[in-house]
Amino acid sequence: MMKLSILAAVSTLSLLSAPVLAAEKSELVLAIGGEPDTGYDPLLGWGRYGHPLFQSTLLSRDADLATKSDLATAWALSDDKLTWTISIREGVTFSDGTPLTARDVAFTFTKAATAGGAIDLHAMVSAEATDDRTVVIRLKQPWITFTENFYSLGIVPEATYGADYARNPVGSGPYRLVSWRQGEQLIVEANPNYYGEKSPFSRLTFLFTGEDTSLAAANAGQVDMVSVPAALADAVPAGFSTVVVDTVDNRGIHFPMAPDEGKKDAKGNAIGNNVTADVAIRRAVNIGIDRQKIVDTALLGHGTPAYGPADGLPWSNPQAAVTFDLDAARRLLDEAGWVPGADGIREKNGLRAAFRIHYPASDSTRQAIAMVLAELLKPLGIEGTPNGTTWEGIERVMHSEPVAFGWGSQSPLEVYSLYQSGWGGVDYYNPGFFSNAAVDGYFEAAQRASSLEASYPEWQKAEWDGATGFSTKGEAGWAWLVNLDHVYFANKCLDVGKTQIEPHGHGWPITAGIQGWTWTCN
């Protein structure tokens, strides 16, 4: 898709509005990426990574990820864990002035279940409005992670939702769409009918420029915030400060768990790898890799070591983390019968400790991570060969060779999808066919919990219960390597307040707290 040139971007910005005094600042220009391929339709996945902006959700999270009421004023789960009863806020209208009722909520959930998007509603049987203010959602099985939809699924109007909704969204969120030039910019303005806390910024312009162009616009003073990758994170423009946001936007490699027995998936792709099927290899990689070196070299210091798929979130088990110990990793391989060959690469029964590390060739960050990882494997006597390819190429090999993937979510459902045995080979989930009966049992117990908070101990035990789990101390189905920092340059007058731990970097996670942003200069 064509991107604006630097001159075109600056020219476009100069036409947006006349200069205003700092004290009158009511408009922001943001170059933070995140243009959705499918438009602004929550039923197709818009809003999963950050607030949907145009639409309201039933619940929201504060900066500490604690639950807050939004459209829902009360919510209760039945004793059998199969029925949610939700009370809807009174007096809410959509941006077109029509009232929002429980029927719109029921329609949204019902329609999303069949829309073919990225919304996980497979556990839902029905969503019904029993009156204007009450929605009853019935599930086919206890499924506590269904609650993630309460935080992420924006509510759409039943009366006007149609095929063109993604380009012309109508919602009850804090902003409404003014214009969208795909591949160039989006302009939004405050929704005058919004019932919640109102932002002091009545107009926002999102630029969909490339990284270099966005940074050039910041240097020209034409934007108020820009997101930057690690390679550009030290080039702070004059008049800007750096906002570094902690994330669970992780990168790591998965390990095919089964030996190569000639099995194929439905598309004819190989399943299994004789090297990574050995738990000693998997644990040695996890223990013998200095993750801080990957952060310092591949991310230029703009990240943190990762030890699991949800570091720092309440369902993660900090006891599952390991300490870098090269000597211990070598001993582990020695004891498992992997002995150095003539070229230094270990062998066992004629099998070389070697595998390729695939990554999408278009992703420079994953390329750097794969290359640094390959160097760090050499002292272990393991040969890792980085290989840049297409996503189609990755799909062909991901069940038989390690791939540098990126994940990270504010819901434990992602942990479930990466490690539950029944999800083996489903899309990009659990590509290595991880399977552990104890882990599956803890997942089932978590899903049967009376609340999301009550489920946390079960997720933690699935990671490590003192004897087994999906972590390095257990089956070590992945080697999680780094969590990326999300780095933004913000005008020194713009205070974004306390930020959430952000998920994988799609969408606009930084805007989750936009109603609390302030302009501090007089």
XYZ file of C-alpha atoms in Angstrom:
522
model
C 0.000 0.000 0.000
C 1.305 3.441 -0.923
C 2.625 5.471 2.018
C 2.894 9.238 2.248
C 6.266 10.741 1.444
C 7.842 13.046 4.017
C 6.880 16.145 2.051
C 3.370 14.879 1.460
C 2.954 14.085 5.143
C 4.080 17.529 6.231
C 1.921 19.151 3.554
C -1.115 17.166 4.638
C -0.543 18.074 8.267
C -0.255 21.758 7.519
C -3.767 21.706 6.091
C -5.351 20.035 9.082
C -5.767 23.182 11.158
C -4.281 26.576 11.754
C -1.669 26.819 14.525
C -3.150 27.242 17.992
C -1.711 28.545 21.227
C -0.515 25.830 23.619
C -3.209 26.697 26.150
C -5.863 26.104 23.464
C -4.490 22.748 22.351
C -7.442 20.512 21.625
C -6.135 18.499 18.679
C -3.473 15.818 18.480
C -1.664 14.269 15.531
C -0.518 10.700 16.208
C 1.772 8.550 14.066
C 1.461 5.275 15.974
C 0.684 2.830 13.159
C -2.087 0.342 13.706
C -4.241 0.757 10.597
C -6.498 -2.333 10.556
C -6.684 -4.323 7.329
C -10.376 -5.078 7.862
C -11.408 -1.585 8.981
C -13.035 -0.513 12.230
C -15.481 -3.351 12.766
C -15.226 -5.005 16.213
C -16.933 -8.114 14.866
C -13.901 -8.649 12.625
C -11.341 -8.070 15.377
C -10.988 -4.275 15.633
C -10.175 -3.276 19.221
C -8.640 -6.539 20.417
C -5.302 -4.795 21.006
C -6.327 -1.562 22.704
C -9.672 0.134 23.147
C -11.896 0.173 20.004
C -12.217 3.983 20.373
C -15.421 4.310 18.329
C -17.310 1.655 20.270
C -17.967 1.001 23.953
C -17.266 -2.338 25.615
C -19.075 -3.964 28.517
C -16.028 -3.682 30.777
C -12.688 -1.915 30.651
C -9.342 -2.068 32.447
C -7.491 0.679 34.270
C -3.744 1.239 34.125
C -3.224 -1.613 36.607
C -5.488 -3.875 34.492
C -8.127 -3.870 37.231
C -11.693 -4.253 35.961
C -13.865 -1.162 35.567
C -17.514 -0.877 34.594
C -18.239 0.509 31.145
C -21.554 -0.348 29.488
C -22.134 -3.063 32.055
C -23.205 -1.850 35.478
C -23.499 -5.352 36.946
C -22.505 -8.825 35.780
C -22.945 -12.224 37.387
C -22.060 -15.803 36.507
C -24.429 -18.595 37.507
C -23.360 -21.316 39.923
C -23.049 -23.830 37.082
C -20.751 -21.359 35.233
C -22.943 -21.507 32.124
C -24.952 -18.277 32.228
C -23.884 -14.644 32.380
C -26.498 -12.047 33.354
C -25.416 -8.500 32.527
C -27.108 -5.203 33.344
C -26.602 -2.420 30.781
C -26.083 1.252 31.608
C -29.101 3.486 31.100
C -29.140 6.634 28.971
C -26.432 5.589 26.493
C -26.779 6.604 22.858
C -24.763 5.851 19.765
C -22.927 8.660 18.019
C -25.879 9.040 15.613
C -28.177 9.789 18.546
C -30.067 6.483 18.638
C -30.356 4.720 22.014
C -28.170 1.760 22.910
C -30.098 -1.070 24.559
C -29.521 -4.635 25.617
C -30.764 -5.719 22.185
C -27.710 -4.099 20.568
C -25.449 -5.977 22.958
C -27.163 -9.294 22.225
C -26.999 -8.596 18.490
C -23.280 -7.794 18.668
C -22.405 -11.045 20.418
C -24.697 -13.118 18.203
C -23.428 -11.557 14.986
C -19.762 -11.741 16.033
C -20.123 -15.474 16.616
C -20.801 -15.997 12.896
C -18.842 -13.112 11.374
C -15.737 -15.156 10.613
C -13.444 -12.679 12.359
C -10.869 -13.110 15.084
C -13.351 -13.087 17.989
C -13.432 -16.277 20.078
C -17.098 -16.978 20.837
C -17.047 -20.726 20.247
C -18.243 -21.398 23.812
C -21.385 -19.282 23.413
C -24.774 -20.863 22.831
C -26.854 -17.699 22.732
C -27.068 -14.032 23.684
C -30.539 -12.724 24.462
C -31.951 -9.388 25.618
C -34.618 -10.150 28.215
C -35.498 -6.443 28.443
C -33.958 -3.107 27.424
C -31.372 -3.243 30.193
C -30.570 -6.960 30.633
C -28.570 -9.403 28.515
C -28.362 -13.123 29.223
C -25.466 -15.008 27.601
C -25.495 -18.806 27.754
C -22.420 -20.976 27.303
C -22.091 -24.591 26.219
C -19.357 -25.233 28.792
C -17.680 -23.378 31.671
C -15.281 -20.986 29.968
C -14.016 -18.176 32.177
C -11.863 -16.645 29.429
C -15.110 -15.796 27.637
C -14.971 -12.663 29.802
C -12.219 -11.258 27.563
C -14.984 -10.400 25.110
C -16.494 -8.119 27.749
C -13.307 -6.004 27.601
C -12.556 -6.110 23.886
C -15.739 -6.584 21.835
C -17.126 -3.173 20.877
C -20.914 -2.926 20.752
C -22.479 -2.063 17.379
C -26.041 -0.893 16.570
C -28.405 -3.627 15.417
C -30.521 -1.212 13.359
C -27.761 0.126 11.113
C -24.984 -2.465 11.152
C -24.241 -3.557 7.601
C -21.650 -4.426 4.990
C -20.073 -0.956 4.997
C -19.799 -0.687 8.779
C -16.017 -1.215 8.850
C -15.509 1.997 6.868
C -18.295 3.964 8.552
C -18.463 2.799 12.168
C -21.192 4.021 14.487
C -20.649 3.390 18.173
C -21.034 4.772 21.656
C -17.307 5.225 22.364
C -15.429 8.457 23.108
C -14.741 9.322 19.451
C -16.481 9.120 16.087
C -14.953 8.823 12.634
C -14.763 11.922 10.429
C -12.747 10.635 7.479
C -10.430 7.778 6.555
C -8.035 7.800 3.618
C -6.754 4.251 3.661
C -2.973 4.024 3.795
C -2.713 7.733 4.623
C -4.669 9.062 7.577
C -7.712 8.803 9.828
C -9.414 11.812 11.416
C -11.735 11.403 14.397
C -13.545 13.831 16.664
C -15.063 13.615 20.131
C -18.441 11.916 20.293
C -20.791 14.544 21.781
C -23.103 11.778 23.042
C -20.392 9.960 24.984
C -21.472 9.163 28.547
C -18.036 8.594 30.105
C -14.988 10.656 30.972
C -14.256 13.025 28.111
C -10.796 13.674 26.761
C -9.610 17.300 26.507
C -8.637 16.528 22.922
C -11.649 16.963 20.671
C -9.928 15.951 17.431
C -7.332 13.300 16.654
C -5.503 12.614 13.406
C -3.803 9.252 12.971
C -1.109 9.144 10.283
C -0.382 5.830 8.603
C 3.113 6.699 7.460
C 6.198 4.509 7.520
C 8.624 4.565 10.429
C 11.155 6.907 8.802
C 8.456 9.264 7.533
C 6.752 9.398 10.913
C 10.016 10.224 12.652
C 10.754 12.925 10.071
C 7.337 14.453 10.758
C 8.147 14.468 14.486
C 11.458 16.198 13.822
C 9.540 18.779 11.798
C 7.200 19.361 14.749
C 4.197 18.135 12.781
C 3.074 15.311 15.072
C 2.468 15.048 18.802
C 3.307 11.369 19.214
C 5.129 8.760 17.160
C 5.798 5.080 17.846
C 9.281 3.884 16.972
C 11.048 0.504 16.693
C 14.111 -0.348 18.751
C 16.449 0.736 15.945
C 15.136 4.313 16.125
C 14.374 4.510 19.840
C 17.413 6.634 20.717
C 16.790 9.305 18.059
C 14.582 11.529 20.236
C 13.434 14.667 18.357
C 13.849 18.089 19.946
C 10.851 19.011 22.058
C 9.892 15.364 22.625
C 10.287 12.973 25.532
C 10.444 9.196 25.440
C 7.522 7.168 26.754
C 8.584 3.571 27.371
C 5.745 1.158 28.033
C 6.190 -2.296 29.551
C 4.641 -5.078 27.491
C 3.956 -8.751 27.118
C 4.689 -8.246 23.413
C 7.005 -11.213 23.396
C 9.237 -12.988 20.926
C 10.406 -16.555 21.223
C 10.856 -19.813 19.357
C 8.572 -22.813 19.648
C 9.808 -26.389 19.604
C 8.127 -29.203 17.656
C 7.500 -31.670 20.470
C 7.076 -35.001 18.717
C 9.777 -37.022 16.921
C 9.653 -37.174 13.156
C 7.660 -40.315 12.424
C 6.624 -39.325 8.930
C 3.299 -37.801 10.006
C 1.715 -34.970 7.995
C -0.957 -32.417 8.694
C -4.070 -32.011 6.536
C -2.086 -29.869 4.077
C 0.717 -32.393 3.747
C 3.191 -30.518 5.946
C 5.588 -32.531 8.075
C 5.009 -32.920 11.820
C 7.822 -33.593 14.279
C 11.549 -33.019 14.753
C 13.942 -35.575 16.217
C 16.216 -32.949 17.762
C 13.655 -30.725 19.484
C 11.640 -33.761 20.589
C 14.342 -34.303 23.223
C 13.425 -32.321 26.343
C 17.145 -32.013 27.172
C 17.635 -29.917 24.021
C 14.651 -27.745 24.850
C 15.687 -27.144 28.444
C 19.330 -26.577 27.533
C 18.377 -23.878 25.040
C 16.242 -22.184 27.682
C 18.899 -22.359 30.411
C 21.955 -21.766 28.239
C 20.815 -18.614 26.428
C 21.715 -15.202 27.846
C 18.474 -13.365 27.124
C 19.910 -10.040 28.224
C 22.409 -10.261 25.349
C 19.504 -10.646 22.935
C 17.860 -7.556 24.464
C 21.085 -5.558 24.268
C 22.065 -6.660 20.769
C 18.849 -7.282 18.829
C 16.683 -4.698 20.619
C 19.466 -2.208 21.455
C 18.424 -2.460 25.082
C 14.761 -1.634 24.455
C 13.177 -4.681 26.013
C 13.414 -7.204 28.830
C 14.211 -10.919 29.005
C 11.123 -13.140 28.663
C 10.610 -16.428 30.479
C 6.971 -17.155 29.686
C 4.100 -16.022 27.485
C 2.588 -13.642 30.072
C 5.424 -12.266 32.222
C 4.206 -9.800 34.836
C 0.510 -10.592 34.434
C -1.373 -12.117 37.380
C -1.845 -15.547 35.796
C 1.901 -15.935 35.149
C 3.972 -17.953 37.615
C 7.198 -16.125 38.543
C 8.567 -19.352 40.041
C 8.776 -20.785 36.522
C 11.557 -18.400 35.467
C 15.079 -19.797 35.068
C 18.544 -18.321 35.542
C 21.066 -18.238 32.720
C 23.628 -20.962 33.386
C 25.724 -22.055 30.422
C 27.611 -24.715 32.380
C 24.393 -26.274 33.680
C 22.990 -26.376 30.155
C 26.115 -28.121 28.903
C 25.919 -30.686 31.702
C 22.284 -31.319 30.852
C 23.229 -32.116 27.265
C 26.171 -34.287 28.358
C 23.956 -36.321 30.672
C 21.381 -36.773 27.895
C 24.015 -38.269 25.582
C 24.569 -35.292 23.296
C 28.345 -35.272 22.779
C 30.418 -32.773 20.758
C 31.278 -33.899 17.235
C 34.400 -33.127 15.250
C 33.066 -29.702 14.269
C 31.880 -28.882 17.797
C 28.217 -29.555 17.088
C 26.779 -32.149 19.419
C 25.538 -35.499 18.187
C 23.456 -38.308 19.618
C 23.125 -41.669 17.883
C 24.271 -40.072 14.623
C 21.823 -37.156 14.905
C 23.284 -33.639 14.858
C 21.938 -31.076 17.323
C 20.969 -28.728 14.515
C 17.820 -26.979 13.353
C 16.746 -23.973 11.356
C 15.238 -20.901 13.021
C 12.599 -19.470 10.698
C 11.357 -15.889 10.810
C 9.302 -13.643 8.508
C 11.843 -12.020 6.199
C 9.972 -8.701 6.341
C 10.495 -8.405 10.122
C 13.903 -6.903 10.908
C 13.448 -7.350 14.668
C 12.810 -11.082 14.412
C 15.684 -11.389 11.978
C 18.022 -9.776 14.506
C 16.713 -12.008 17.297
C 17.181 -15.151 15.194
C 20.724 -14.176 14.261
C 21.762 -13.391 17.838
C 20.118 -16.582 19.068
C 22.064 -18.614 16.528
C 25.341 -17.174 17.863
C 24.346 -17.885 21.470
C 23.565 -21.510 20.614
C 27.116 -22.179 19.413
C 28.693 -22.411 22.908
C 26.097 -25.076 23.706
C 27.197 -27.119 20.707
C 23.855 -26.532 18.980
C 23.686 -25.299 15.403
C 20.866 -22.866 14.705
C 20.536 -21.582 11.156
C 18.412 -18.423 10.687
C 16.120 -18.548 7.678
C 14.002 -15.627 6.520
C 10.908 -16.634 4.595
C 7.297 -15.733 3.877
C 4.377 -16.467 6.178
C 3.334 -19.100 3.650
C 6.774 -20.643 4.007
C 6.475 -20.569 7.783
C 3.133 -22.367 7.624
C 4.793 -25.192 5.697
C 7.505 -25.822 8.313
C 6.115 -24.659 11.665
C 5.090 -28.166 12.781
C 8.562 -29.555 12.126
C 11.052 -26.713 12.710
C 11.343 -23.825 15.205
C 9.910 -20.434 14.236
C 10.434 -17.010 15.822
C 6.876 -16.069 16.751
C 5.429 -13.057 18.539
C 2.517 -13.189 20.964
C 1.255 -11.315 24.022
C -2.256 -10.737 25.325
C -4.079 -9.284 28.315
C -6.094 -12.514 28.504
C -4.981 -15.981 29.687
C -6.882 -17.436 26.737
C -3.703 -16.946 24.723
C -1.763 -19.152 27.140
C -4.466 -21.782 26.706
C -4.306 -21.581 22.924
C -0.515 -21.978 22.860
C -0.314 -25.034 25.102
C -3.657 -26.871 25.229
C -3.261 -30.215 23.491
C -6.508 -29.932 21.520
C -5.264 -26.741 19.867
C -2.258 -28.484 18.329
C -1.914 -27.406 14.698
C -4.901 -25.021 14.813
C -3.916 -21.981 12.744
C -0.741 -20.586 14.341
C -1.735 -21.790 17.814
C 0.304 -24.560 19.420
C 2.314 -25.168 16.237
C 4.609 -27.648 17.973
C 1.714 -29.864 19.138
C 2.504 -29.390 22.825
C 0.642 -31.946 24.935
C 0.701 -32.544 28.683
C -2.191 -34.101 30.593
C -1.462 -32.217 33.809
C -1.373 -28.896 31.976
C -4.671 -29.695 30.256
C -6.152 -30.500 33.663
C -5.107 -27.185 35.143
C -6.497 -25.381 32.089
C -9.840 -27.124 32.538
C -9.913 -26.171 36.209
C -9.087 -22.570 35.315
C -11.918 -22.399 32.795
C -14.336 -23.723 35.441
C -13.414 -21.008 37.965
C -16.089 -18.703 39.344
C -14.258 -15.592 38.152
C -11.194 -14.640 36.161
C -9.379 -13.714 39.376
C -10.248 -17.082 40.927
C -8.729 -18.832 37.902
C -5.251 -17.351 38.311
C -3.790 -20.096 40.571
C -4.727 -22.765 38.029
C -2.993 -20.948 35.187
C 0.069 -20.577 37.400
C 0.136 -24.303 38.161
C -0.164 -25.070 34.440
C 3.069 -23.142 33.966
C 4.831 -24.868 36.877
C 3.338 -26.849 39.760
C 6.638 -27.938 41.296
C 6.817 -31.130 39.245
C 5.626 -30.368 35.704
C 4.143 -27.647 33.531
C 4.601 -25.930 30.207
C 7.546 -23.784 31.379
C 11.267 -24.449 31.048
C 11.273 -26.318 34.354
C 8.637 -28.622 32.906
C 8.201 -29.586 29.265
C 9.792 -26.432 27.826
C 7.625 -26.279 24.731
C 8.955 -22.817 23.872
C 12.037 -20.737 24.501
C 10.577 -17.329 25.274
C 13.350 -14.815 24.685
C 12.356 -11.143 24.999
C 9.511 -8.793 25.739
C 9.705 -5.730 23.516
C 9.447 -2.258 24.994
C 6.855 -0.164 23.210
C 8.624 3.128 22.656
C 6.844 6.355 21.833
C 8.140 9.859 21.351
C 5.597 12.297 22.785
C 5.562 16.091 22.744
C 6.941 17.249 26.081
C 3.649 19.012 26.714
C 1.656 15.768 26.343
C 1.186 13.749 29.531
C -0.221 10.263 28.886
C -0.294 9.341 32.583
C 0.180 5.801 33.827
C 0.106 3.184 31.082
C -1.035 -0.416 30.993
C 1.222 -3.385 30.334
C 0.587 -3.484 26.607
C -0.188 -6.572 24.514
C 1.254 -7.634 21.158
C 1.756 -4.572 19.022
C -1.268 -4.457 16.757
C -3.810 -1.671 16.980
C -3.325 1.299 19.300
C -2.776 -0.078 22.821
C -1.392 3.281 23.984
C -4.830 4.842 23.433
C -6.480 2.630 26.081
C -6.098 5.529 28.542
C -6.624 8.382 26.103
C -9.404 10.005 28.138
C -6.814 10.707 30.825
C -4.241 12.336 28.564
C -3.563 16.024 29.273
C -1.734 18.966 27.710
C 0.498 20.450 30.388
C 1.909 23.569 28.736
C 0.392 27.034 29.198
